[in-house]
């Protein structure tokens, strides 16, 4: 048995050089794959990794760009016009197992044509995959071929697909500004937009969780004696958080039946606004209205400056440097002391 052999079928030459592991089709190194097993696995893997939308674009872009290579090859043939090149291409593809293709209504002036494609390898793979819609590799592939042959960018429209029960697929081709590069960039922007939307949703959900957490733990009322409660102010207070503090404090204070409310300002953010300073006046005055005296402890130098510049009057409240001093004062006013 010879390790080298060749055969000519339909004017096309096939050669084998077994000692070199080569299969040659029309003087070009080629390769053979089983469609329903090896090629299907190849397609399945790309789709599994990339996802349906991205893999469709991968096959479309690859088909188109390979078509450019084929179109350039036939475009360089001397004394072969576009119509003859189309006949040669379909015959070549038929001999290579690409299925039957007829090029109809080829109009060089308007750069249009229609292709009927039947039993292509792509169709067979899609059948094995159990798909209900066909792929775009071959449709885009012929667009790439005629982009080179016509000398202008050609795109396509799938009119019918063999996979949907028709005898063959019909694809119309026409000049267009659509390019695979534009499609790739569009998908990238879409994916980026989807990722941003997903991140925004995650941030929104986490922000809501944090806000809910802040509401639950922000400025709790801590009873330290039958007549004394402490409310520590922590962090920074915007309008919403300030309103929440005032509402929660005033709604819950009566149940403690306290005589003194100690506002501990030690944990306030150092970046203190006039809004925060006025909050102290507001909550203290409101507490006084329901018969509870307010004591301020832990006033920082920064807060003192803001209060002074804002002309906020805190003189109605007793102020102490530390929480310990404030509690001792309240106990003293109640006639009690810590033993």
Coordinates of N, CA and C in Angstrom, one line a residue, residues 37-235:
X37 N -19.3 14.3 15.5 CA -18.7 14.0 16.7 C -17.6 15.1 17.0
X38 N -16.5 15.1 16.3 CA -15.4 16.0 16.6 C -15.8 17.4 16.4
X39 N -16.4 17.8 15.3 CA -16.8 19.2 15.0 C -17.9 19.6 16.0
X40 N -18.9 18.7 16.2 CA -19.9 19.0 17.2 C -19.3 19.3 18.6
X41 N -18.4 18.5 19.0 CA -17.7 18.8 20.3 C -17.0 20.1 20.3
X42 N -16.4 20.5 19.2 CA -15.7 21.8 19.1 C -16.7 22.9 19.2
X43 N -17.9 22.8 18.5 CA -18.9 23.9 18.7 C -19.5 23.9 20.1
X44 N -19.8 22.7 20.6 CA -20.4 22.6 21.9 C -19.5 23.3 23.0
X45 N -18.2 23.1 22.9 CA -17.3 23.6 23.8 C -17.2 25.1 23.8
X46 N -17.2 25.7 22.6 CA -17.1 27.2 22.4 C -18.4 27.8 23.0
X47 N -19.6 27.1 22.7 CA -20.8 27.7 23.2 C -20.9 27.5 24.7
X48 N -20.4 26.5 25.3 CA -20.4 26.3 26.7 C -19.6 27.3 27.4
X49 N -18.4 27.7 26.9 CA -17.5 28.6 27.5 C -18.0 30.1 27.3
X50 N -18.4 30.4 26.0 CA -18.7 31.7 25.7 C -20.2 32.1 25.9
X51 N -21.1 31.2 25.9 CA -22.5 31.5 26.0 C -23.1 31.6 24.6
X52 N -24.4 31.5 24.5 CA -25.0 31.5 23.2 C -24.8 32.8 22.4
X53 N -25.0 33.9 23.0 CA -24.9 35.2 22.2 C -23.5 35.4 21.7
X54 N -22.5 35.2 22.6 CA -21.1 35.5 22.2 C -20.6 34.4 21.2
X55 N -21.0 33.2 21.4 CA -20.5 32.1 20.5 C -21.1 32.3 19.1
X56 N -22.3 32.8 19.0 CA -22.9 33.1 17.7 C -22.1 34.1 17.0
X57 N -21.7 35.1 17.7 CA -20.9 36.2 17.1 C -19.5 35.7 16.8
X58 N -18.9 34.8 17.6 CA -17.6 34.2 17.3 C -17.7 33.4 16.0
X59 N -18.7 32.6 15.8 CA -18.8 31.8 14.5 C -19.1 32.7 13.3
X60 N -19.9 33.7 13.5 CA -20.2 34.7 12.5 C -19.0 35.4 12.0
X61 N -18.2 36.0 13.0 CA -17.0 36.7 12.7 C -16.0 35.8 12.0
X62 N -15.8 34.6 12.6 CA -14.8 33.7 12.0 C -15.2 33.3 10.6
X63 N -16.5 33.0 10.4 CA -17.0 32.6 9.0 C -16.7 33.8 8.0
X64 N -17.0 35.0 8.4 CA -16.8 36.1 7.5 C -15.4 36.3 7.2
X65 N -14.5 36.3 8.2 CA -13.1 36.5 8.0 C -12.4 35.4 7.2
X66 N -12.9 34.2 7.4 CA -12.4 33.1 6.5 C -12.9 33.3 5.1
X67 N -14.1 33.8 4.9 CA -14.6 34.1 3.6 C -13.8 35.1 2.9
X68 N -13.3 36.1 3.6 CA -12.4 37.1 3.0 C -11.2 36.4 2.4
X69 N -10.6 35.4 3.1 CA -9.4 34.7 2.6 C -9.7 34.0 1.3
X70 N -10.9 33.3 1.3 CA -11.3 32.5 0.1 C -11.6 33.5 -1.0
X71 N -12.3 34.6 -0.7 CA -12.6 35.5 -1.8 C -11.4 36.2 -2.4
X72 N -10.4 36.4 -1.5 CA -9.1 37.0 -2.1 C -8.4 36.0 -3.0
X73 N -8.5 34.7 -2.6 CA -7.8 33.7 -3.4 C -8.4 33.7 -4.8
X74 N -9.7 33.6 -4.9 CA -10.4 33.5 -6.2 C -10.4 34.9 -6.9
X75 N -10.3 36.0 -6.2 CA -10.3 37.3 -6.8 C -9.0 37.5 -7.6
X76 N -7.9 36.8 -7.2 CA -6.6 36.9 -7.8 C -6.5 36.0 -9.1
X77 N -7.5 35.2 -9.3 CA -7.4 34.3 -10.5 C -7.6 35.2 -11.8
X78 N -6.8 35.0 -12.7 CA -6.9 35.7 -14.0 C -8.0 35.1 -14.8
X79 N -8.6 36.0 -15.6 CA -9.7 35.6 -16.5 C -10.8 34.9 -15.9
X80 N -11.1 35.1 -14.6 CA -12.2 34.5 -13.9 C -13.0 35.6 -13.3
X81 N -14.3 35.8 -13.8 CA -15.1 36.9 -13.3 C -15.8 36.4 -12.0
X82 N -16.6 37.3 -11.4 CA -17.3 37.0 -10.2 C -18.3 35.8 -10.3
X83 N -19.0 35.7 -11.4 CA -19.9 34.6 -11.6 C -19.2 33.3 -11.7
X84 N -18.1 33.3 -12.5 CA -17.4 32.0 -12.6 C -16.7 31.7 -11.3
X85 N -16.2 32.7 -10.6 CA -15.6 32.4 -9.3 C -16.7 31.8 -8.3
X86 N -17.9 32.3 -8.4 CA -19.0 31.7 -7.5 C -19.2 30.3 -7.8
X87 N -19.2 29.9 -9.1 CA -19.4 28.5 -9.6 C -18.2 27.6 -9.1
X88 N -17.0 28.1 -9.2 CA -15.8 27.4 -8.7 C -15.9 27.2 -7.2
X89 N -16.3 28.2 -6.5 CA -16.3 28.1 -5.1 C -17.3 27.1 -4.6
X90 N -18.5 27.1 -5.1 CA -19.5 26.2 -4.7 C -19.2 24.8 -5.0
X91 N -18.5 24.6 -6.2 CA -18.1 23.3 -6.6 C -17.0 22.8 -5.7
X92 N -16.0 23.7 -5.3 CA -14.9 23.3 -4.4 C -15.5 22.9 -3.0
X93 N -16.5 23.7 -2.5 CA -17.0 23.4 -1.2 C -17.8 22.1 -1.2
X94 N -18.5 21.8 -2.3 CA -19.2 20.6 -2.4 C -18.3 19.4 -2.3
X95 N -17.1 19.5 -3.0 CA -16.1 18.4 -3.0 C -15.5 18.3 -1.6
X96 N -15.5 19.4 -0.8 CA -14.9 19.3 0.5 C -15.9 19.0 1.6
X97 N -17.1 18.6 1.2 CA -18.1 18.2 2.2 C -18.8 19.4 2.9
X98 N -18.8 20.5 2.2 CA -19.5 21.7 2.8 C -21.0 21.8 2.5
X99 N -21.5 20.8 1.7 CA -22.9 20.8 1.3 C -23.1 21.4 0.0
X100 N -24.3 21.4 -0.5 CA -24.6 22.0 -1.8 C -25.0 23.4 -1.7
X101 N -24.5 24.3 -2.6 CA -24.8 25.7 -2.5 C -25.0 26.2 -4.0
X102 N -26.1 26.9 -4.2 CA -26.4 27.5 -5.5 C -26.4 29.0 -5.3
X103 N -25.7 29.7 -6.2 CA -25.7 31.2 -6.1 C -26.6 31.6 -7.2
X104 N -27.7 32.4 -6.8 CA -28.7 32.8 -7.8 C -28.8 34.3 -7.8
X105 N -29.3 34.8 -8.9 CA -29.6 36.3 -9.0 C -28.4 37.1 -8.7
X106 N -27.2 36.7 -9.2 CA -26.0 37.5 -8.9 C -26.0 38.7 -9.8
X107 N -26.0 39.9 -9.2 CA -26.0 41.2 -9.8 C -24.8 41.9 -9.5
X108 N -23.8 42.0 -10.4 CA -22.5 42.6 -10.1 C -22.7 44.1 -9.9
X109 N -23.6 44.7 -10.7 CA -23.8 46.1 -10.7 C -24.4 46.6 -9.3
X110 N -25.4 45.9 -8.8 CA -26.0 46.2 -7.5 C -25.3 45.5 -6.3
X111 N -24.4 44.6 -6.7 CA -23.7 43.9 -5.6 C -24.6 43.0 -4.8
X112 N -25.5 42.3 -5.4 CA -26.5 41.5 -4.7 C -26.5 40.1 -5.2
X113 N -27.0 39.1 -4.4 CA -27.1 37.8 -4.8 C -28.0 37.0 -3.8
X114 N -28.4 35.8 -4.1 CA -29.1 35.0 -3.2 C -28.4 33.6 -3.2
X115 N -28.3 33.0 -2.0 CA -27.6 31.7 -1.9 C -28.6 30.7 -1.4
X116 N -28.7 29.5 -2.0 CA -29.5 28.4 -1.5 C -28.5 27.4 -1.0
X117 N -28.5 27.1 0.3 CA -27.5 26.1 0.9 C -28.3 25.0 1.5
X118 N -27.8 23.8 1.1 CA -28.5 22.5 1.6 C -27.5 21.5 2.1
X119 N -27.9 20.9 3.3 CA -27.1 19.9 3.9 C -25.7 20.3 4.1
X120 N -25.4 21.5 4.6 CA -24.1 21.9 5.0 C -23.6 21.2 6.2
X121 N -22.3 21.3 6.4 CA -21.8 20.7 7.7 C -22.3 21.4 8.9
X122 N -22.5 22.7 8.8 CA -23.0 23.5 9.9 C -24.4 23.1 10.2
X123 N -25.2 22.8 9.2 CA -26.6 22.3 9.4 C -26.6 21.0 10.1
X124 N -25.7 20.1 9.7 CA -25.6 18.8 10.3 C -25.2 18.9 11.8
X125 N -24.3 19.8 12.1 CA -23.8 20.0 13.5 C -25.0 20.5 14.3
X126 N -25.7 21.4 13.8 CA -26.9 22.0 14.5 C -28.0 20.9 14.7
X127 N -28.2 20.0 13.8 CA -29.1 18.9 13.9 C -28.7 18.0 15.1
X128 N -27.4 17.7 15.1 CA -26.8 16.8 16.2 C -26.9 17.5 17.5
X129 N -26.9 18.9 17.5 CA -27.0 19.6 18.8 C -28.4 19.7 19.2
X130 N -29.3 19.4 18.4 CA -30.8 19.5 18.7 C -31.3 20.9 18.7
X131 N -30.6 21.8 17.9 CA -31.0 23.2 17.8 C -32.3 23.4 17.0
X132 N -33.0 24.5 17.3 CA -34.2 24.8 16.5 C -33.9 26.0 15.5
X133 N -32.8 26.6 15.7 CA -32.3 27.7 14.8 C -30.9 27.4 14.3
X134 N -30.7 27.7 13.0 CA -29.4 27.4 12.4 C -28.3 28.4 12.9
X135 N -27.1 28.1 12.6 CA -25.9 28.9 12.9 C -25.7 30.0 11.8
X136 N -24.7 30.8 12.1 CA -24.4 32.0 11.2 C -23.1 31.9 10.5
X137 N -22.3 30.8 10.7 CA -21.0 30.7 10.2 C -21.0 30.8 8.6
X138 N -21.8 29.9 8.0 CA -21.7 29.8 6.5 C -22.4 31.0 5.9
X139 N -23.5 31.5 6.5 CA -24.1 32.7 6.0 C -23.1 33.9 6.0
X140 N -22.4 34.1 7.1 CA -21.4 35.1 7.1 C -20.2 34.8 6.2
X141 N -19.9 33.5 6.1 CA -18.8 33.1 5.3 C -18.9 33.6 3.8
X142 N -20.1 33.4 3.3 CA -20.3 33.8 1.9 C -20.4 35.3 1.8
X143 N -20.8 36.0 2.9 CA -20.7 37.5 2.9 C -19.3 37.9 2.8
X144 N -18.4 37.2 3.5 CA -16.9 37.5 3.4 C -16.4 37.3 2.0
X145 N -16.8 36.2 1.4 CA -16.3 35.8 0.0 C -16.7 36.9 -1.0
X146 N -17.9 37.3 -1.0 CA -18.4 38.3 -1.9 C -18.0 39.7 -1.6
X147 N -17.7 40.0 -0.3 CA -17.1 41.3 0.0 C -15.8 41.5 -0.7
X148 N -15.0 40.4 -0.9 CA -13.7 40.5 -1.6 C -14.0 40.5 -3.1
X149 N -14.9 39.7 -3.6 CA -15.2 39.6 -5.0 C -15.8 40.8 -5.6
X150 N -16.7 41.5 -4.8 CA -17.4 42.7 -5.2 C -16.6 43.9 -4.9
X151 N -15.7 43.8 -4.0 CA -14.9 45.0 -3.6 C -15.6 46.0 -2.8
X152 N -16.7 45.5 -2.1 CA -17.4 46.4 -1.2 C -18.0 45.5 0.0
X153 N -18.3 46.1 1.1 CA -18.7 45.3 2.2 C -20.1 44.8 2.0
X154 N -20.2 43.4 2.1 CA -21.5 42.7 1.9 C -21.9 42.1 3.2
X155 N -23.2 42.2 3.4 CA -23.8 41.5 4.6 C -25.0 40.7 4.1
X156 N -25.7 40.1 5.1 CA -26.7 39.0 4.7 C -27.9 39.1 5.5
X157 N -29.0 38.5 5.0 CA -30.2 38.3 5.7 C -30.7 36.8 5.5
X158 N -30.9 36.1 6.5 CA -31.4 34.7 6.4 C -32.9 34.7 6.2
X159 N -33.3 34.3 5.1 CA -34.8 34.3 4.7 C -35.5 33.1 5.3
X160 N -34.8 31.9 5.1 CA -35.4 30.7 5.7 C -34.2 29.8 6.0
X161 N -34.5 28.9 7.0 CA -33.4 27.9 7.4 C -33.9 26.5 7.2
X162 N -33.0 25.7 6.7 CA -33.3 24.3 6.5 C -33.6 23.6 7.8
X163 N -33.0 24.1 8.9 CA -33.3 23.5 10.2 C -34.7 23.7 10.7
X164 N -35.4 24.6 10.0 CA -36.8 24.8 10.4 C -37.8 24.0 9.6
X165 N -37.2 23.1 8.8 CA -38.1 22.2 8.0 C -38.1 22.4 6.5
X166 N -37.4 23.5 6.1 CA -37.4 23.8 4.6 C -36.4 22.8 3.9
X167 N -36.5 22.8 2.6 CA -35.6 21.9 1.8 C -34.2 22.4 1.9
X168 N -34.1 23.7 1.9 CA -32.7 24.3 2.0 C -32.8 25.7 2.6
X169 N -31.7 26.3 3.0 CA -31.7 27.6 3.6 C -31.6 28.6 2.4
X170 N -32.2 29.8 2.6 CA -32.1 30.9 1.7 C -31.5 32.1 2.4
X171 N -30.4 32.6 1.8 CA -29.7 33.8 2.4 C -29.6 34.8 1.3
X172 N -30.0 36.0 1.6 CA -29.9 37.2 0.6 C -28.7 38.0 1.0
X173 N -27.9 38.5 0.0 CA -26.7 39.3 0.3 C -26.8 40.6 -0.4
X174 N -26.3 41.7 0.2 CA -26.4 43.0 -0.2 C -25.4 43.9 0.4
X175 N -25.1 45.1 -0.2 CA -24.1 46.0 0.4 C -24.6 46.5 1.7
X176 N -23.7 46.7 2.6 CA -24.2 47.2 4.0 C -23.0 47.8 4.7
X177 N -23.3 48.6 5.7 CA -22.3 49.2 6.6 C -22.0 48.3 7.8
X178 N -22.8 47.3 7.9 CA -22.6 46.3 9.0 C -21.3 45.6 8.9
X179 N -20.5 45.5 9.9 CA -19.2 44.8 9.9 C -19.1 43.9 11.1
X180 N -18.3 42.9 11.0 CA -18.1 42.0 12.2 C -17.4 42.8 13.3
X181 N -16.6 43.7 12.9 CA -15.9 44.5 14.0 C -16.9 45.3 14.8
X182 N -17.8 45.9 14.1 CA -18.9 46.7 14.8 C -19.7 45.8 15.7
X183 N -20.0 44.6 15.2 CA -20.8 43.7 16.0 C -20.1 43.2 17.2
X184 N -18.8 43.0 17.1 CA -18.0 42.6 18.2 C -18.0 43.7 19.3
X185 N -17.7 45.0 18.8 CA -17.7 46.1 19.7 C -19.1 46.3 20.4
X186 N -20.1 46.1 19.6 CA -21.5 46.3 20.1 C -21.8 45.3 21.2
X187 N -21.3 44.0 21.0 CA -21.5 43.0 22.0 C -20.7 43.3 23.2
X188 N -19.5 43.7 23.0 CA -18.6 44.1 24.2 C -19.3 45.2 25.0
X189 N -19.8 46.2 24.3 CA -20.5 47.3 25.0 C -21.7 46.8 25.8
X190 N -22.4 45.9 25.1 CA -23.6 45.3 25.7 C -23.3 44.5 27.0
X191 N -22.2 43.7 26.9 CA -21.8 42.9 28.0 C -21.3 43.8 29.1
X192 N -20.6 44.9 28.7 CA -20.1 45.8 29.7 C -21.3 46.5 30.4
X193 N -22.3 46.9 29.6 CA -23.5 47.5 30.2 C -24.2 46.6 31.1
X194 N -24.3 45.3 30.7 CA -25.0 44.3 31.6 C -24.2 44.1 32.9
X195 N -22.9 44.1 32.8 CA -22.1 43.9 34.0 C -22.2 45.2 34.9
X196 N -22.2 46.4 34.3 CA -22.4 47.6 35.1 C -23.8 47.6 35.8
X197 N -24.8 47.1 35.1 CA -26.2 47.1 35.6 C -26.2 46.1 36.8
X198 N -25.5 44.9 36.6 CA -25.5 43.9 37.7 C -24.8 44.5 38.9
X199 N -23.7 45.2 38.6 CA -22.9 45.8 39.8 C -23.7 46.8 40.5
X200 N -24.4 47.7 39.7 CA -25.3 48.7 40.3 C -26.4 48.1 41.1
X201 N -26.9 47.0 40.6 CA -28.0 46.3 41.4 C -27.4 45.7 42.7
X202 N -26.2 45.1 42.6 CA -25.6 44.6 43.8 C -25.3 45.7 44.8
X203 N -24.8 46.8 44.3 CA -24.5 48.0 45.1 C -25.7 48.5 45.8
X204 N -26.8 48.6 45.0 CA -28.1 49.1 45.5 C -28.6 48.2 46.6
X205 N -28.5 46.9 46.4 CA -29.0 45.9 47.4 C -28.2 46.0 48.6
X206 N -26.9 46.1 48.5 CA -26.0 46.2 49.6 C -26.2 47.5 50.4
X207 N -26.4 48.5 49.6 CA -26.6 49.8 50.2 C -27.9 49.8 51.1
X208 N -28.9 49.2 50.5 CA -30.2 49.0 51.2 C -30.0 48.2 52.5
X209 N -29.2 47.1 52.4 CA -28.9 46.3 53.6 C -28.2 47.1 54.6
X210 N -27.2 47.9 54.2 CA -26.5 48.7 55.1 C -27.4 49.8 55.8
X211 N -28.2 50.4 55.0 CA -29.1 51.4 55.5 C -30.1 50.8 56.5
X212 N -30.6 49.6 56.2 CA -31.4 48.9 57.2 C -30.7 48.6 58.5
X213 N -29.4 48.2 58.3 CA -28.6 47.8 59.4 C -28.3 49.1 60.3
X214 N -28.0 50.2 59.6 CA -27.8 51.5 60.3 C -29.1 51.9 61.1
X215 N -30.2 51.7 60.5 CA -31.5 52.0 61.2 C -31.7 51.2 62.4
X216 N -31.2 49.9 62.3 CA -31.4 49.0 63.5 C -30.5 49.3 64.6
X217 N -29.3 49.7 64.3 CA -28.2 49.9 65.3 C -27.9 51.4 65.6
X218 N -28.4 52.3 64.8 CA -28.1 53.7 64.9 C -28.7 54.3 66.2
X219 N -27.8 54.9 67.0 CA -28.3 55.6 68.2 C -29.3 54.9 69.0
X220 N -29.0 53.7 69.5 CA -29.9 53.0 70.4 C -30.1 53.8 71.7
X221 N -31.3 53.5 72.3 CA -31.5 54.1 73.7 C -31.0 53.1 74.7
X222 N -30.1 53.5 75.5 CA -29.5 52.6 76.5 C -29.8 53.1 77.9
X223 N -30.7 52.3 78.6 CA -31.0 52.7 80.0 C -29.8 52.3 81.0
X224 N -29.3 53.3 81.7 CA -28.3 53.0 82.7 C -28.7 53.2 84.1
X225 N -30.0 53.7 84.3 CA -30.6 53.8 85.6 C -32.1 54.0 85.4
X226 N -32.8 53.8 86.5 CA -34.3 54.0 86.3 C -34.7 55.3 85.7
X227 N -33.9 56.3 86.0 CA -34.3 57.7 85.5 C -33.3 58.3 84.5
X228 N -32.4 57.5 84.0 CA -31.4 58.0 83.1 C -31.2 57.1 81.9
X229 N -31.3 57.6 80.7 CA -31.0 56.9 79.4 C -29.9 57.6 78.6
X230 N -29.2 56.8 77.9 CA -28.1 57.4 77.1 C -28.4 57.1 75.6
X231 N -28.2 58.1 74.7 CA -28.3 57.9 73.3 C -27.0 58.3 72.7
X232 N -26.2 57.3 72.3 CA -24.9 57.6 71.6 C -25.1 58.0 70.2
X233 N -24.5 59.1 69.8 CA -24.6 59.5 68.4 C -23.3 59.1 67.7
X234 N -23.5 58.3 66.6 CA -22.3 57.7 66.0 C -22.2 58.1 64.5
X235 N -21.0 58.4 64.1 CA -20.8 58.7 62.6 C -21.3 60.0 62.2

